[in-house]
PDB file of C-alpha atoms in Angstrom:
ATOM      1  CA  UNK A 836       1.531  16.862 -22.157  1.00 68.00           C
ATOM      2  CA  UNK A 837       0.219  13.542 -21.789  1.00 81.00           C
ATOM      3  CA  UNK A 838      -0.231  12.225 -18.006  1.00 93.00           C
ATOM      4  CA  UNK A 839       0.827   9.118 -16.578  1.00 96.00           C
ATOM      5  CA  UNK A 840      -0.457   6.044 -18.427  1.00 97.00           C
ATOM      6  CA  UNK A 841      -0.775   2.433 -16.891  1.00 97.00           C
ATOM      7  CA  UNK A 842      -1.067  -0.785 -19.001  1.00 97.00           C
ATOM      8  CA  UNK A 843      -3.537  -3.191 -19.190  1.00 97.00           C
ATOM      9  CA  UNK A 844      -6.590  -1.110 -17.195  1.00 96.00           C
ATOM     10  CA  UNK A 845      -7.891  -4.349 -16.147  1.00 97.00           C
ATOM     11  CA  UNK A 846      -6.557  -7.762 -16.296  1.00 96.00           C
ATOM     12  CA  UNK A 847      -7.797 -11.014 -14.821  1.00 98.00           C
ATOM     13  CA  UNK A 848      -5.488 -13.634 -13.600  1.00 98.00           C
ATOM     14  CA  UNK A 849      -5.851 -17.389 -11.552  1.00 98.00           C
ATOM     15  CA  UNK A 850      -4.535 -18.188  -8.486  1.00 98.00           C
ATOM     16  CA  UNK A 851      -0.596 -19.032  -8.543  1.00 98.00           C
ATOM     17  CA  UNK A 852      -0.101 -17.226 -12.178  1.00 98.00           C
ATOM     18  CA  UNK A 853       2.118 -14.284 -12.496  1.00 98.00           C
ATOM     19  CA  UNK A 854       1.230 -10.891 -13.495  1.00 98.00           C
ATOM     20  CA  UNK A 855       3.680  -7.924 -14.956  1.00 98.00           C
ATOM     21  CA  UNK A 856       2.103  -3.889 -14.963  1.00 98.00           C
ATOM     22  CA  UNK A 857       3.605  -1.467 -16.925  1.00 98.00           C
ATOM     23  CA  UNK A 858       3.472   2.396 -16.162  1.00 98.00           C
ATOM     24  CA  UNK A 859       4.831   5.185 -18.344  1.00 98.00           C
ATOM     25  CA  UNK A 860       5.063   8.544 -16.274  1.00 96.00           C
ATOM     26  CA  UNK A 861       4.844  11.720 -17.602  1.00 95.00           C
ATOM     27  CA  UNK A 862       8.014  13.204 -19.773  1.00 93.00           C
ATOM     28  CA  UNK A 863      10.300  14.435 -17.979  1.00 90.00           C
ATOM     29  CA  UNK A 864       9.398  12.793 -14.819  1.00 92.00           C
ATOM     30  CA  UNK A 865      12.751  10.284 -13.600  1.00 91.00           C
ATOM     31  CA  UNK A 866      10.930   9.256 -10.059  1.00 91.00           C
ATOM     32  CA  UNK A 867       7.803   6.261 -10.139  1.00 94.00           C
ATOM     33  CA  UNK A 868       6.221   5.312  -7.332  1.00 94.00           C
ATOM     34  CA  UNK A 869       3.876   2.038  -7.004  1.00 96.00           C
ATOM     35  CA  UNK A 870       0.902   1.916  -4.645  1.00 96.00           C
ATOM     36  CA  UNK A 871      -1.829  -0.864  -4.036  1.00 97.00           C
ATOM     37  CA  UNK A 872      -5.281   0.068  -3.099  1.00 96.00           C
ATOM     38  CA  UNK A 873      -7.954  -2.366  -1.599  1.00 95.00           C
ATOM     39  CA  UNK A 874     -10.388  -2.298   0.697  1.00 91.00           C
ATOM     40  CA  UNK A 875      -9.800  -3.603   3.226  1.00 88.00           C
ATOM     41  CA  UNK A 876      -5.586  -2.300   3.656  1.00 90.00           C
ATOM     42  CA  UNK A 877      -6.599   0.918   2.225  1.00 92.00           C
ATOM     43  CA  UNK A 878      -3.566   2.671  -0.365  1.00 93.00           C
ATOM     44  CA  UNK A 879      -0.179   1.542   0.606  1.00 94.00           C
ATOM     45  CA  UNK A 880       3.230   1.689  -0.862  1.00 93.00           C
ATOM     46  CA  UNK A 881       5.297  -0.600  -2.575  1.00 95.00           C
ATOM     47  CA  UNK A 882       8.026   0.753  -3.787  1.00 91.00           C
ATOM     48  CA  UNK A 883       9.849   3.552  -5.739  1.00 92.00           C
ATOM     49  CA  UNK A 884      12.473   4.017  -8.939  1.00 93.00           C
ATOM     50  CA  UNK A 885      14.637   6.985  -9.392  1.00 91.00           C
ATOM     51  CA  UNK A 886      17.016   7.033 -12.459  1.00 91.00           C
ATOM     52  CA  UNK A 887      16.485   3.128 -12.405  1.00 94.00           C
ATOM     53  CA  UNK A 888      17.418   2.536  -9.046  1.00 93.00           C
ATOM     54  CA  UNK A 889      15.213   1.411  -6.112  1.00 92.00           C
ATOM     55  CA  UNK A 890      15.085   4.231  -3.614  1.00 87.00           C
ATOM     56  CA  UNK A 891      11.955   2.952  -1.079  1.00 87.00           C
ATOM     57  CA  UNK A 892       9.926  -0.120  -0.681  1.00 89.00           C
ATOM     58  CA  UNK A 893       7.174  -0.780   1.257  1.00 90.00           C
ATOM     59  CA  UNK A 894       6.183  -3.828   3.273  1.00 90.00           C
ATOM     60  CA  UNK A 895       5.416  -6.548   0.833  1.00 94.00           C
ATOM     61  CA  UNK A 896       6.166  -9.997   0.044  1.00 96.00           C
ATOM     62  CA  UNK A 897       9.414 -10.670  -2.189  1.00 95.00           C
ATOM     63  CA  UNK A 898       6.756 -11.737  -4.691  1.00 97.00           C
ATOM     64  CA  UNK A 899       6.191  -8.005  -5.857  1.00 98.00           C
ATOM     65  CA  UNK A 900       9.023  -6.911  -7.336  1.00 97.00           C
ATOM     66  CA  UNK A 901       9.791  -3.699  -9.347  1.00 97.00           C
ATOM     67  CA  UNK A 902      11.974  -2.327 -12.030  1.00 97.00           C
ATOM     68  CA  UNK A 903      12.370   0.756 -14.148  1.00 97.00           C
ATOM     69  CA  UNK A 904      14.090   1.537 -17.700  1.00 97.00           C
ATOM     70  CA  UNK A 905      16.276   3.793 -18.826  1.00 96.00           C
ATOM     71  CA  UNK A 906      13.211   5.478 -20.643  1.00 95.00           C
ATOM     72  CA  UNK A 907      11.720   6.198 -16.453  1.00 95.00           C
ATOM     73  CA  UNK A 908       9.202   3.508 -17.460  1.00 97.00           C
ATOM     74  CA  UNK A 909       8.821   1.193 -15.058  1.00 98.00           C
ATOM     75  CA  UNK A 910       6.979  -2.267 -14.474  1.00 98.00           C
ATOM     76  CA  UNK A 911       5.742  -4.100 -11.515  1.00 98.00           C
ATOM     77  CA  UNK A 912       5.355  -7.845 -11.444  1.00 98.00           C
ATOM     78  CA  UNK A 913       3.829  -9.930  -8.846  1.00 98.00           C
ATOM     79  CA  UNK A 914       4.687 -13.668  -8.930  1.00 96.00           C
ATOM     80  CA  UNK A 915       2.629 -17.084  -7.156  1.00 97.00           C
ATOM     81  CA  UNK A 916      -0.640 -14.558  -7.141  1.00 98.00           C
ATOM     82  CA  UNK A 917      -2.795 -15.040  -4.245  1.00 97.00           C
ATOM     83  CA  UNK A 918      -6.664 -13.995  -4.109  1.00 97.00           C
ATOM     84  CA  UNK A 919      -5.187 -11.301  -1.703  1.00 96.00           C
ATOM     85  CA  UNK A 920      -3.623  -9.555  -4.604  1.00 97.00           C
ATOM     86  CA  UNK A 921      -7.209  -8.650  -5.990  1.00 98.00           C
ATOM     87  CA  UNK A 922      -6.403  -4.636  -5.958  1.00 97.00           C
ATOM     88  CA  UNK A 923      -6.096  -1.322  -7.883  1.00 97.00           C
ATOM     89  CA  UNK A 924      -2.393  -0.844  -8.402  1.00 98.00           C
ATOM     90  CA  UNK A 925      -1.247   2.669  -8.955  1.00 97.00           C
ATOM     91  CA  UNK A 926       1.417   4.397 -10.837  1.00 96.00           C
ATOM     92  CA  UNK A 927       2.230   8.222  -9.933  1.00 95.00           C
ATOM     93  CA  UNK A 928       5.111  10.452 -11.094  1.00 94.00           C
ATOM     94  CA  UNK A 929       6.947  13.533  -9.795  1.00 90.00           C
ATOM     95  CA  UNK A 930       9.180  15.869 -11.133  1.00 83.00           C
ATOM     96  CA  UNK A 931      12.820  16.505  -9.797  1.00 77.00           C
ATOM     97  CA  UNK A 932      12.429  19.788  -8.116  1.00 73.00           C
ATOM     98  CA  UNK A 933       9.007  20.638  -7.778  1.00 68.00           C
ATOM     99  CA  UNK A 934       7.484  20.093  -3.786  1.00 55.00           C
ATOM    100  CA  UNK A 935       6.569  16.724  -3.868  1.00 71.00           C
ATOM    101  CA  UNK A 936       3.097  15.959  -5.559  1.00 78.00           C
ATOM    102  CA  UNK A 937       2.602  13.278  -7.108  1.00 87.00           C
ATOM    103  CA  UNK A 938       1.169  12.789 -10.374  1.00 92.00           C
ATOM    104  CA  UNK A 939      -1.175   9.398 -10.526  1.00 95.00           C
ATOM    105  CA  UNK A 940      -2.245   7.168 -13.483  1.00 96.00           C
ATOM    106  CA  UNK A 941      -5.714   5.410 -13.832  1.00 95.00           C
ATOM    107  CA  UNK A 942      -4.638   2.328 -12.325  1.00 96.00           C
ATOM    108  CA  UNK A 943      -4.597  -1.187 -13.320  1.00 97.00           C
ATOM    109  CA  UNK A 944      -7.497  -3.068 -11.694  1.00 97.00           C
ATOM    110  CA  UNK A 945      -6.220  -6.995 -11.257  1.00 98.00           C
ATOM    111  CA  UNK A 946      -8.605  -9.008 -10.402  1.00 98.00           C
ATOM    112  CA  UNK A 947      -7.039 -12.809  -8.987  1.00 98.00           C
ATOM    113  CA  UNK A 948      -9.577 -15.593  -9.550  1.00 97.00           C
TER     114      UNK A 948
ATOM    115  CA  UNK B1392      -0.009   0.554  11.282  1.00 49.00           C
ATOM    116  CA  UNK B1393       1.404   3.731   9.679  1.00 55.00           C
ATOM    117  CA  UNK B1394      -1.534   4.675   8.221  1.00 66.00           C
ATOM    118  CA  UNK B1395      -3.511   8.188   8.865  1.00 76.00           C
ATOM    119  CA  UNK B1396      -7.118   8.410   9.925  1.00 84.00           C
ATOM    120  CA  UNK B1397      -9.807  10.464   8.021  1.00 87.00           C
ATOM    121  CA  UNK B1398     -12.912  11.567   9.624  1.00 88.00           C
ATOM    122  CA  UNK B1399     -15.800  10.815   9.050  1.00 93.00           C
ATOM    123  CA  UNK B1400     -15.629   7.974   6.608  1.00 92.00           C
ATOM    124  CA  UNK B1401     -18.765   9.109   4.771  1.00 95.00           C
ATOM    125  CA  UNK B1402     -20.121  12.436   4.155  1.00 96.00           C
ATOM    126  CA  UNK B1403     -23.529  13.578   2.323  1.00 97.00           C
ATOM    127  CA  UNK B1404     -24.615  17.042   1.731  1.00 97.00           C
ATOM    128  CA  UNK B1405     -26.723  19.303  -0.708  1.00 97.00           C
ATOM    129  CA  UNK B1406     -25.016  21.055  -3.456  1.00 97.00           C
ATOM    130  CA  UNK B1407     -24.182  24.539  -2.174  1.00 97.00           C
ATOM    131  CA  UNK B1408     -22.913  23.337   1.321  1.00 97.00           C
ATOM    132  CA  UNK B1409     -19.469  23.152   2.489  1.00 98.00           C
ATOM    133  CA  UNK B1410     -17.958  20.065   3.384  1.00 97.00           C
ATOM    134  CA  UNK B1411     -15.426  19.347   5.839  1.00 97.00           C
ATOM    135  CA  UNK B1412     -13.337  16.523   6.349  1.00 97.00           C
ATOM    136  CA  UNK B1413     -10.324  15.595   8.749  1.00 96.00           C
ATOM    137  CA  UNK B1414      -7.202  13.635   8.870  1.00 95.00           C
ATOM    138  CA  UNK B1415      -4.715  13.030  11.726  1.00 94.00           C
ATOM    139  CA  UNK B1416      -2.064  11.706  11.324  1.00 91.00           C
ATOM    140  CA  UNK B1417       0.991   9.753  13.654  1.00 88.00           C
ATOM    141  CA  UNK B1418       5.004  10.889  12.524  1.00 85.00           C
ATOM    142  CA  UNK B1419       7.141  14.192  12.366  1.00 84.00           C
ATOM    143  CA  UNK B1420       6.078  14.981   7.985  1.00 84.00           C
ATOM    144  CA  UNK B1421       7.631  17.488   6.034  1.00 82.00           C
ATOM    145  CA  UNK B1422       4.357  18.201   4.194  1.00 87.00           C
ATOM    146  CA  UNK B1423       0.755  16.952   3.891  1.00 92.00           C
ATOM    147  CA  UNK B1424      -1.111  16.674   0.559  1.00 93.00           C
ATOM    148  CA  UNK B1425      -4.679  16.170  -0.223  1.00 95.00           C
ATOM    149  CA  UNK B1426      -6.210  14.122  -3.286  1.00 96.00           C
ATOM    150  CA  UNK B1427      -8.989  13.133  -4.647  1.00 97.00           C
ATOM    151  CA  UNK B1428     -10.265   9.746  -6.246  1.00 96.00           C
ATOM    152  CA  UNK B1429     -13.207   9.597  -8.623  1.00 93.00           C
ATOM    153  CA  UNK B1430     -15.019   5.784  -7.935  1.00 85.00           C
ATOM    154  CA  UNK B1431     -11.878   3.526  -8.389  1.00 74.00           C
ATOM    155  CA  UNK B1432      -9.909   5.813 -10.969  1.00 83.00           C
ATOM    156  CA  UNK B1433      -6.459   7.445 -10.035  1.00 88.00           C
ATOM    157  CA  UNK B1434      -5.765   9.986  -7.230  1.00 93.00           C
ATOM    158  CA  UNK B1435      -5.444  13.856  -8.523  1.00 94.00           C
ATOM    159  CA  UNK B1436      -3.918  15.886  -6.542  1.00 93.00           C
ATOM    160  CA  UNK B1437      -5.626  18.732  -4.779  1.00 95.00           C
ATOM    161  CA  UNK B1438      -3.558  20.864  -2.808  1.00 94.00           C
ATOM    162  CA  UNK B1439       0.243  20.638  -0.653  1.00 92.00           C
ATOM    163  CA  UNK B1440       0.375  22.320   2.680  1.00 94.00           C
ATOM    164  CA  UNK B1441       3.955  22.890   4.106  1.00 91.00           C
ATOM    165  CA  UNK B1442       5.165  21.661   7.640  1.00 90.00           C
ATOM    166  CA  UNK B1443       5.757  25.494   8.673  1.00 94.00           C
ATOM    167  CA  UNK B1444       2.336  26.599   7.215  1.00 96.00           C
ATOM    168  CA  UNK B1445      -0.791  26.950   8.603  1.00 97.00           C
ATOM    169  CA  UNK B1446      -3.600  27.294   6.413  1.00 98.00           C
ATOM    170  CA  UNK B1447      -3.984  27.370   2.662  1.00 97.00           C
ATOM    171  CA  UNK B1448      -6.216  28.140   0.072  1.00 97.00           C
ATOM    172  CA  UNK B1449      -6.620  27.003  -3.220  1.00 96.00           C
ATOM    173  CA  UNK B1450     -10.138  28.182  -5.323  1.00 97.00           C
ATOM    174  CA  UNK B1451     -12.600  26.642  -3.199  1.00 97.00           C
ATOM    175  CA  UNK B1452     -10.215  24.754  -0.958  1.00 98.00           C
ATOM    176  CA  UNK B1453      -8.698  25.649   2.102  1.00 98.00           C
ATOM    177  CA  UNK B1454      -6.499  23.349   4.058  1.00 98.00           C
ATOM    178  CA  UNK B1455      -5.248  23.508   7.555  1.00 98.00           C
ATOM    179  CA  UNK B1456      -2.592  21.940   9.510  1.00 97.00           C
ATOM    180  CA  UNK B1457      -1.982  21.320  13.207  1.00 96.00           C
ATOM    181  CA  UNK B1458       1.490  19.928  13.582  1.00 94.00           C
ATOM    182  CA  UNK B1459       1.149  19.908  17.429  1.00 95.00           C
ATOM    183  CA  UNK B1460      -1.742  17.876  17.134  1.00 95.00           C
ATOM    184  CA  UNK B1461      -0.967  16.007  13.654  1.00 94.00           C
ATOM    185  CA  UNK B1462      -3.970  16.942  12.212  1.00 96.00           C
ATOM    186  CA  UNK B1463      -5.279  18.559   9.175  1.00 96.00           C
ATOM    187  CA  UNK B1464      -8.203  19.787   7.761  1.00 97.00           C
ATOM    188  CA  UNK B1465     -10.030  19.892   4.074  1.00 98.00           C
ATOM    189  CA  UNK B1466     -12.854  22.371   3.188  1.00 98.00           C
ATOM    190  CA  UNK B1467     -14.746  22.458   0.349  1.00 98.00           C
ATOM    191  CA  UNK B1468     -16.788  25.514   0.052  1.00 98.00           C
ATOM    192  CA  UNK B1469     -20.163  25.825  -1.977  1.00 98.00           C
ATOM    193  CA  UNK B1470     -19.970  22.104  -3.471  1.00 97.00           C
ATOM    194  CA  UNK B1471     -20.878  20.471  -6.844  1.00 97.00           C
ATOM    195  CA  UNK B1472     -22.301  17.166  -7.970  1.00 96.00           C
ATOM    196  CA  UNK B1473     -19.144  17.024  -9.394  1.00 95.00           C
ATOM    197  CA  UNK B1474     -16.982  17.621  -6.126  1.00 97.00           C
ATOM    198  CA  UNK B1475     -18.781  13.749  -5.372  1.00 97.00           C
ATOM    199  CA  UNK B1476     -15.450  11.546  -4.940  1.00 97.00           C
ATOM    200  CA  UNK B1477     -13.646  10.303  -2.455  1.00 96.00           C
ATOM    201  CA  UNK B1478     -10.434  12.621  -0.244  1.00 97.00           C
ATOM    202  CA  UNK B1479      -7.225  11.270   0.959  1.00 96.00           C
ATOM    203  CA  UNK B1480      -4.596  12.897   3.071  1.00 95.00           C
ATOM    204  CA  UNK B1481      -0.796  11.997   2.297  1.00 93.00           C
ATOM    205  CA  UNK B1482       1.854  12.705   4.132  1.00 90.00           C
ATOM    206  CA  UNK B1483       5.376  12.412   3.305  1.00 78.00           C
ATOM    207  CA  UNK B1484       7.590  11.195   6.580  1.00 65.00           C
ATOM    208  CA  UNK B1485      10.375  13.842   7.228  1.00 54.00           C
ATOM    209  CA  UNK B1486      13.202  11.263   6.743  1.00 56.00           C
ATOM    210  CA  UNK B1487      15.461  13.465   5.971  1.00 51.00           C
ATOM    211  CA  UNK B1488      16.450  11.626   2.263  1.00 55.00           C
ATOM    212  CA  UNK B1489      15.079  11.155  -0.884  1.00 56.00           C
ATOM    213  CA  UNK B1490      11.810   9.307  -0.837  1.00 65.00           C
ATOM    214  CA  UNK B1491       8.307  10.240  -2.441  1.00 69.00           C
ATOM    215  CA  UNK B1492       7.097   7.758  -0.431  1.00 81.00           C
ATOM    216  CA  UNK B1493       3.444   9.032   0.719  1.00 87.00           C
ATOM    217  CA  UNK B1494       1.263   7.759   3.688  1.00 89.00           C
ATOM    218  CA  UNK B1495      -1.985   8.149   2.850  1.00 92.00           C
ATOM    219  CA  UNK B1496      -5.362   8.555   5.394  1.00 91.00           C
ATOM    220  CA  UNK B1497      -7.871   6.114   5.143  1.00 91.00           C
ATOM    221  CA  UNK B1498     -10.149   8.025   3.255  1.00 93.00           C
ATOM    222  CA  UNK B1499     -13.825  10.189   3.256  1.00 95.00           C
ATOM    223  CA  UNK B1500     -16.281   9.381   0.761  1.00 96.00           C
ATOM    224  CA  UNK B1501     -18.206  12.748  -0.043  1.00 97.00           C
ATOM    225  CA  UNK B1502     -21.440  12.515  -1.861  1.00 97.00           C
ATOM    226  CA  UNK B1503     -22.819  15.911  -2.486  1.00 97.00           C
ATOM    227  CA  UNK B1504     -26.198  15.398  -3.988  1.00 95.00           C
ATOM    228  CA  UNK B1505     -27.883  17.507  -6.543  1.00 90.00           C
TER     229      UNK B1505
END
């Protein structure tokens, strides 16, 4: 079964442009969850899709915003990037039933310029 | 912040010796979950200890939790070159709803040289 795969793996973008991030979780998996890891603010949350509703965001800026298909795949776009937004953003999966891990993609490293 | 603390941030050792690591933590969870991050790639995840449970063991892992003092513990027995990555704890808040949303520790960096 193929895991959870997040497109581009890297991606550069300037100051003020906008950026969309696509993940595609595992078959059979309906929940996504978005994270952002950097170095300094460590992994944090940013939101989650169920059945292509929003069930949880985290404490960012209206310019990250989230959405997810009818497929479970789901994108992430951040709009008027700011240098801040230089992190690894991570897609994870779960299955309905089972107790609650969390299955991860590589990441997409965005580097903002 | 929300976020747990892991102790210590760093950790070296010699292949063959165990390594611990800790993580407390700050809300009522329902569980606690450990993974691990090779340099920059995505988390995998290790092993899920329960809110009623104790200790667990998984191959060369064993996990413990303290829910009086929010706190839990990794092991790694015997370690590899390849064990070289870096832990998180995650805990999932005992909201009572639906939400995967995870908490995760600030991290240990093991380096378990050859």
């Amino acid at each position: 079964k193929a895991g959870v795969t997040q497109t581009p793996r890297y991606l550069i973008k300037t100051r003020g442009q906008q950026v969309t991030l696509s993940c595609s979780p595992i078959s059979g998996h309906r929940s996504v969850s978005w994270y952002q890891q950097t170095p300094g603010q460590g992994l944090q949350f940013l939101f989650e899709y169920f059945s292509e509703t929003q069930r949880n965001k985290g404490n960012f800026p209206g310019r990250f915003s989230g959405r997810q298909f009818s497929n479970s795949r789901s994108e992430m776009n951040v709009s008027t990037l700011e240098l801040g937004d230089s992190a690894l953003y991570l897609c994870a999966s779960r299955k309905d039933g089972t107790p609650y891990e969390q299955y991860f993609g590589p990441g997409t490293r965005l580097t903002v310029t | 912040s929300q976020q747990g603390e892991e102790d210590p941030q760093a950790l070296s050792i010699q292949e063959g010796e165990n390594a611990t690591m800790n993580c407390s933590y700050k809300t009522s969870i329902n569980n606690l979950q450990w993974y691990r991050q090779n340099s920059g790639r995505g988390l995998v995840h290790l092993i899920l200890i329960r809110s009623n449970e104790r200790e667990k063991h998984s191959g060369r892992l064993r996990v413990t939790l303290d829910t009086s003092k929010k706190s839990s513990s990794l092991l790694i027995t015997a370690s590899r070159a390849a064990d070289t990555a870096s832990y998180f704890c995650a805990t999932r808040q005992n909201y009572g709803g639906a939400t995967n949303k995870l908490i995760f520790g600030t991290g240990t960096l093991l380096a378990v040289q050859p």
